[in-house]
Amino acid sequence: METASCSILHTLAFSNNTATATINNNHHLFLPPKTSPSFSSTFPRNFNFHGKPLQFNGFAAFSSPSSAQSQNPPQELAVLLEVDGVIMDAYRLGNRQAFNLAFQKLGLDCANWTEPVYSDLVRRSAGNEEKMLVLYFNRIGWPTSLPTSEKEPFVKSVLQEKKNALEELMLKSLPLRPGVEDFIDDACNKGIPVIILTAYGRSGEKTARSIVEKLGDERLSKIKVVGNEEVEKSLYGQLVFGKGMSSSLDEQLAKEARKAASAEKQRIAEEVASLLKVSVNIDTSSSERLEKIVASLRAGAEIAEVPVCNCILVAGSKSGLAAAEQIGMPRVALRSSFTSRAEFPTANAIMDGFGGPDLTISKLCQKRWS
């Protein structure tokens, strides 16, 4: 199992001719010591790379003496891809439509979200869908037959119908994100392992795997998909979820510290609440979700047989980026319609899409690791 931190400090670099890339110089990559054992992979690789280093904005790129040499990855490298916002930008093409289908299914004929209405609700709620519905019905009026005490269940029922509608749209009519197939093909042609992560995400694993199937059988035969089952069977998954050997002392202490911190927050909140005569409950699901994402990333690196610090996560979610930062995995944020105005302070780079001036395998290979 690879180590979470490595001894030599490195930085991630992208070609300086990418106008849309935003580089965060405060983040660093770590590589294992030269004495680290080599990994025998089922993926074909050729990691010979020669070139003269050039400095661009504090990062190093390679100027290769020949185009043939520039096609080779500099060394062990793997690419991990999220599904939501990366493989498919469902929220640009289907989210608003899914809400309108949900309104129709529930007989809410007066409810219809045009593009301007939807955009305004997303902006005012910061993308929180429950808040979007509350804001909207506060504006136009709630159903007359709905008691005040039933507003919360009503909102949840709309969201469930919306989720069902979106899943159907994603499976039947929504296309993959432009350029993602070429990106994957390019990685496979260069011998770079591609891992697609379906164990976490807004759409759920079942829908995520169905989306991945749109890549086609031939392409799927060259990549690996990591879902909940693969995570649980991985070495790290067995350690964390208690189905194998016990975790290391450091991991146990870190986990217990997080539990203690959550318990202390809850205790303080309850004391304050008792003085105010209100009830309160601290949500600890975010930390549990982060642990699940970390396990998925480590499982992906394990299946690729590449150290965590040599894997690059292409993420559409802030939670994925946060988990990758926690374990020292390089990370690229890929903007989608859902996150078009979001900031990604934990990302090493930010891109708007695949291909051309945006994210390509060549740009990932033009970083310097020494």
XYZ file of C-alpha atoms in Angstrom:
370
model
C 0.000 0.000 0.000
C 1.346 3.366 -1.003
C 2.261 5.946 1.570
C 0.117 9.017 2.083
C 3.064 11.375 2.083
C 6.372 11.162 0.308
C 9.735 12.670 0.988
C 10.451 14.824 -2.049
C 8.479 17.984 -2.781
C 7.166 18.585 -6.290
C 4.769 20.887 -8.076
C 2.124 20.329 -10.714
C 2.575 22.245 -13.945
C 0.527 22.888 -17.028
C 1.445 24.452 -20.340
C 1.613 28.213 -20.060
C -0.418 28.710 -23.218
C -3.605 27.604 -21.464
C -5.497 30.793 -20.786
C -8.268 29.078 -18.825
C -6.018 27.315 -16.346
C -5.828 28.726 -12.835
C -2.842 27.483 -10.886
C -2.669 27.474 -7.132
C 0.967 27.838 -6.183
C 0.265 27.083 -2.533
C -0.271 23.389 -3.178
C 2.482 20.861 -3.716
C 2.801 17.308 -4.897
C 4.797 14.622 -3.212
C 6.644 11.743 -4.805
C 7.898 8.623 -3.102
C 11.610 8.196 -2.363
C 13.688 6.633 -5.082
C 13.904 3.508 -2.960
C 10.164 2.937 -3.245
C 9.301 -0.433 -4.772
C 8.244 -0.403 -8.411
C 4.670 -1.306 -9.311
C 3.916 -4.007 -11.840
C 0.800 -2.872 -13.629
C -1.648 -4.553 -15.933
C -1.662 -1.335 -17.968
C 0.966 -0.928 -20.726
C 3.365 1.926 -20.025
C 6.324 3.678 -21.520
C 7.529 6.323 -19.119
C 10.773 7.351 -20.805
C 10.746 11.115 -21.199
C 13.516 13.444 -22.280
C 13.490 17.174 -22.585
C 14.830 20.481 -21.403
C 12.947 22.018 -18.471
C 11.431 25.453 -18.978
C 10.023 27.618 -16.187
C 6.564 29.127 -16.613
C 4.895 31.085 -13.798
C 6.680 29.136 -11.118
C 6.009 25.755 -12.717
C 8.197 23.609 -14.950
C 7.246 22.196 -18.316
C 9.254 20.192 -20.826
C 10.472 21.247 -24.234
C 11.049 17.943 -25.964
C 13.641 17.548 -28.716
C 11.186 15.588 -30.819
C 7.427 15.202 -31.108
C 7.723 11.441 -30.713
C 9.430 11.803 -27.362
C 6.816 14.284 -26.121
C 4.144 11.618 -26.484
C 5.646 9.586 -23.630
C 4.544 10.209 -20.038
C 7.446 11.364 -17.843
C 6.971 8.418 -15.456
C 4.287 6.519 -13.578
C 1.019 8.403 -13.946
C -2.675 7.595 -13.630
C -5.810 9.667 -14.210
C -8.865 9.366 -11.963
C -12.145 10.778 -13.279
C -15.320 11.614 -11.407
C -18.615 11.054 -13.231
C -20.826 13.993 -12.227
C -19.711 17.115 -14.040
C -16.749 15.337 -15.669
C -17.979 12.371 -17.718
C -21.375 14.043 -18.115
C -22.546 17.583 -17.368
C -26.096 16.513 -16.576
C -26.879 19.683 -14.678
C -26.344 21.856 -17.724
C -28.588 19.801 -19.975
C -31.035 18.028 -17.692
C -31.411 19.471 -14.219
C -33.916 22.222 -15.049
C -35.818 19.876 -17.338
C -35.962 17.250 -14.586
C -37.484 19.760 -12.151
C -40.192 20.630 -14.660
C -40.939 16.930 -15.248
C -41.223 16.483 -11.466
C -43.674 19.391 -11.245
C -45.799 17.810 -13.986
C -45.716 14.401 -12.308
C -46.988 15.926 -9.054
C -49.707 17.927 -10.804
C -48.100 21.318 -10.120
C -49.200 22.887 -13.388
C -48.446 26.412 -12.195
C -44.772 25.555 -11.602
C -42.411 25.859 -14.543
C -38.779 26.897 -14.452
C -37.538 28.838 -17.448
C -33.791 29.257 -17.921
C -33.717 32.749 -16.307
C -35.804 31.563 -13.324
C -33.610 28.483 -12.846
C -30.377 30.482 -13.077
C -31.638 33.034 -10.560
C -32.638 30.308 -8.096
C -29.255 28.584 -8.439
C -27.473 31.874 -7.797
C -29.583 32.850 -4.782
C -29.411 29.394 -3.156
C -25.766 28.640 -3.995
C -27.029 25.508 -5.745
C -28.868 24.071 -2.722
C -31.900 22.431 -4.321
C -34.055 22.442 -1.186
C -33.494 26.180 -0.848
C -34.292 26.616 -4.543
C -37.717 25.051 -4.047
C -38.432 27.017 -0.858
C -37.439 30.291 -2.528
C -39.590 29.520 -5.556
C -42.757 28.539 -3.692
C -42.337 31.418 -1.253
C -42.402 33.624 -4.338
C -45.350 32.107 -6.260
C -47.212 30.591 -3.317
C -47.370 27.073 -1.935
C -50.133 24.648 -2.995
C -53.323 25.779 -1.243
C -54.106 22.290 0.057
C -50.673 21.959 1.682
C -50.553 22.510 5.470
C -47.603 24.513 6.777
C -46.354 21.470 8.695
C -46.166 19.493 5.439
C -43.861 21.846 3.534
C -40.697 19.898 4.308
C -42.109 16.491 3.200
C -43.508 18.205 0.097
C -40.072 19.575 -0.830
C -38.514 16.138 -0.343
C -41.158 14.539 -2.563
C -40.421 17.041 -5.334
C -36.689 16.344 -5.036
C -37.272 12.584 -5.210
C -39.382 12.943 -8.360
C -36.773 15.283 -9.803
C -34.020 12.730 -9.077
C -36.007 9.982 -10.823
C -36.610 12.207 -13.834
C -32.941 13.223 -14.051
C -31.773 9.608 -13.874
C -34.081 8.713 -16.742
C -32.830 11.663 -18.776
C -29.184 10.785 -18.123
C -29.687 7.180 -19.156
C -31.720 7.878 -22.274
C -31.037 11.219 -23.873
C -28.189 13.204 -22.323
C -24.807 13.027 -24.093
C -21.375 12.610 -22.561
C -19.302 15.710 -22.007
C -17.630 16.922 -25.242
C -14.046 15.735 -25.563
C -14.084 13.203 -22.730
C -13.939 10.192 -25.056
C -10.922 11.591 -26.920
C -9.284 12.397 -23.575
C -9.702 8.804 -22.384
C -8.538 7.380 -25.718
C -5.446 9.568 -25.661
C -4.579 8.374 -22.147
C -5.018 4.722 -23.101
C -2.901 5.183 -26.240
C -0.110 6.628 -24.093
C -0.310 3.753 -21.622
C -1.740 5.895 -18.822
C -4.225 4.056 -16.591
C -7.695 5.630 -16.476
C -9.865 5.024 -13.409
C -13.500 6.169 -13.298
C -14.939 6.688 -9.822
C -18.588 5.728 -9.344
C -18.588 5.082 -5.574
C -19.567 8.651 -4.754
C -21.404 11.437 -6.529
C -24.716 13.266 -6.700
C -26.323 10.824 -9.139
C -25.615 7.631 -7.151
C -23.559 4.612 -8.185
C -26.222 2.829 -10.231
C -26.806 5.847 -12.448
C -23.096 6.653 -12.579
C -22.272 3.174 -13.884
C -25.011 3.464 -16.503
C -23.486 6.758 -17.651
C -20.044 5.161 -17.873
C -21.482 2.413 -20.100
C -22.097 5.099 -22.720
C -18.344 5.087 -23.314
C -18.757 1.823 -25.220
C -17.510 -1.720 -24.667
C -14.196 -1.260 -26.464
C -13.258 1.785 -24.407
C -14.481 0.180 -21.174
C -12.206 -2.795 -21.790
C -9.201 -0.466 -21.501
C -10.163 1.364 -18.308
C -11.158 0.493 -14.740
C -14.353 1.468 -12.911
C -14.165 1.806 -9.116
C -17.459 1.569 -7.254
C -18.450 0.636 -3.727
C -17.626 -3.046 -4.198
C -14.149 -2.287 -5.523
C -13.516 0.146 -2.669
C -14.538 -2.407 -0.024
C -12.331 -5.088 -1.591
C -9.303 -2.805 -1.812
C -6.608 -3.022 0.826
C -7.392 0.464 2.120
C -11.113 -0.303 2.129
C -10.525 -3.383 4.247
C -8.452 -1.327 6.663
C -10.930 1.527 7.005
C -14.181 -0.422 6.955
C -12.921 -3.090 9.333
C -13.313 -6.053 6.993
C -9.637 -6.901 6.971
C -6.629 -6.256 9.132
C -6.772 -3.394 11.604
C -5.618 0.027 10.472
C -2.355 1.616 11.550
C -2.063 3.419 14.871
C -1.857 6.815 13.126
C -5.043 6.139 11.147
C -6.870 4.953 14.259
C -5.798 8.019 16.223
C -6.834 10.357 13.379
C -10.227 8.693 13.123
C -10.799 8.834 16.870
C -9.730 12.497 16.913
C -12.321 13.331 14.262
C -15.012 11.487 16.235
C -14.019 13.300 19.421
C -14.131 16.681 17.682
C -17.610 15.962 16.305
C -18.806 14.812 19.730
C -17.413 17.958 21.366
C -19.154 20.174 18.821
C -22.410 18.377 19.506
C -21.943 18.724 23.283
C -21.298 22.476 23.083
C -24.234 22.941 20.737
C -26.519 21.070 23.118
C -25.388 23.214 26.064
C -26.134 26.394 24.138
C -29.422 24.956 22.921
C -30.495 24.081 26.463
C -29.975 27.701 27.516
C -32.013 28.879 24.539
C -34.570 26.107 25.010
C -34.193 24.800 21.466
C -33.095 21.469 20.048
C -30.032 21.100 17.864
C -28.141 18.362 16.087
C -24.730 18.720 14.435
C -24.487 17.057 11.041
C -21.380 14.849 10.935
C -22.238 13.292 7.583
C -19.805 15.568 5.710
C -16.784 14.091 7.496
C -18.100 10.577 6.928
C -18.614 11.370 3.250
C -15.063 12.709 3.017
C -13.759 9.441 4.469
C -15.694 7.526 1.822
C -14.233 9.671 -0.965
C -10.716 9.263 0.424
C -11.241 5.487 0.418
C -12.417 5.673 -3.204
C -9.369 7.684 -4.281
C -6.973 5.338 -2.517
C -8.727 2.326 -4.032
C -8.427 3.921 -7.467
C -4.685 4.430 -6.999
C -4.335 0.876 -5.722
C -6.163 -0.601 -8.728
C -4.095 1.544 -11.112
C -0.977 0.315 -9.266
C 0.350 3.858 -9.128
C 1.242 5.772 -5.934
C -1.369 8.252 -4.742
C 0.988 11.169 -5.337
C 1.395 10.154 -9.011
C -2.349 9.997 -9.653
C -4.243 13.044 -10.903
C -7.890 13.483 -9.973
C -10.103 15.292 -12.475
C -13.012 16.400 -10.321
C -16.255 18.265 -10.716
C -16.962 18.373 -6.990
C -15.388 20.322 -4.145
C -15.671 17.283 -1.888
C -13.556 15.235 -4.283
C -10.940 17.969 -4.410
C -10.896 18.246 -0.602
C -10.402 14.501 -0.215
C -7.600 14.483 -2.781
C -5.861 17.369 -1.029
C -6.087 15.494 2.273
C -4.071 12.560 0.914
C -1.671 14.565 -1.266
C -3.175 13.615 -4.640
C -2.764 16.188 -7.460
C -6.146 17.526 -8.570
C -7.691 19.411 -11.464
C -11.114 21.030 -11.133
C -13.281 20.783 -14.217
C -15.970 23.433 -14.273
C -19.508 22.474 -15.205
C -22.746 24.423 -15.463
C -23.405 23.578 -11.814
C -20.028 25.004 -10.722
C -19.405 27.601 -13.429
C -19.030 30.421 -10.898
C -17.600 28.372 -8.067
C -14.121 28.853 -6.665
C -11.805 25.889 -6.168
C -9.070 26.991 -3.749
C -7.871 23.411 -3.186
C -7.331 22.644 -6.886
C -3.896 22.683 -8.499
C -5.510 23.833 -11.739
C -8.962 24.757 -13.016
C -10.208 23.938 -16.525
C -13.435 24.600 -18.390
C -13.557 21.388 -20.420
C -11.646 18.796 -22.411
C -9.493 19.327 -25.486
C -8.068 22.322 -27.301
C -7.094 25.090 -24.881
C -8.494 23.159 -21.927
C -7.578 19.823 -20.341
C -5.637 17.318 -22.433
C -3.396 14.364 -21.646
C -0.494 16.234 -23.244
C -0.836 19.015 -20.677
C -0.806 16.481 -17.858
C 2.336 14.934 -19.313
C 4.086 18.305 -19.594
C 4.561 18.654 -15.872
C 7.904 18.124 -14.208
C 8.245 15.695 -11.317
C 11.766 16.385 -10.211
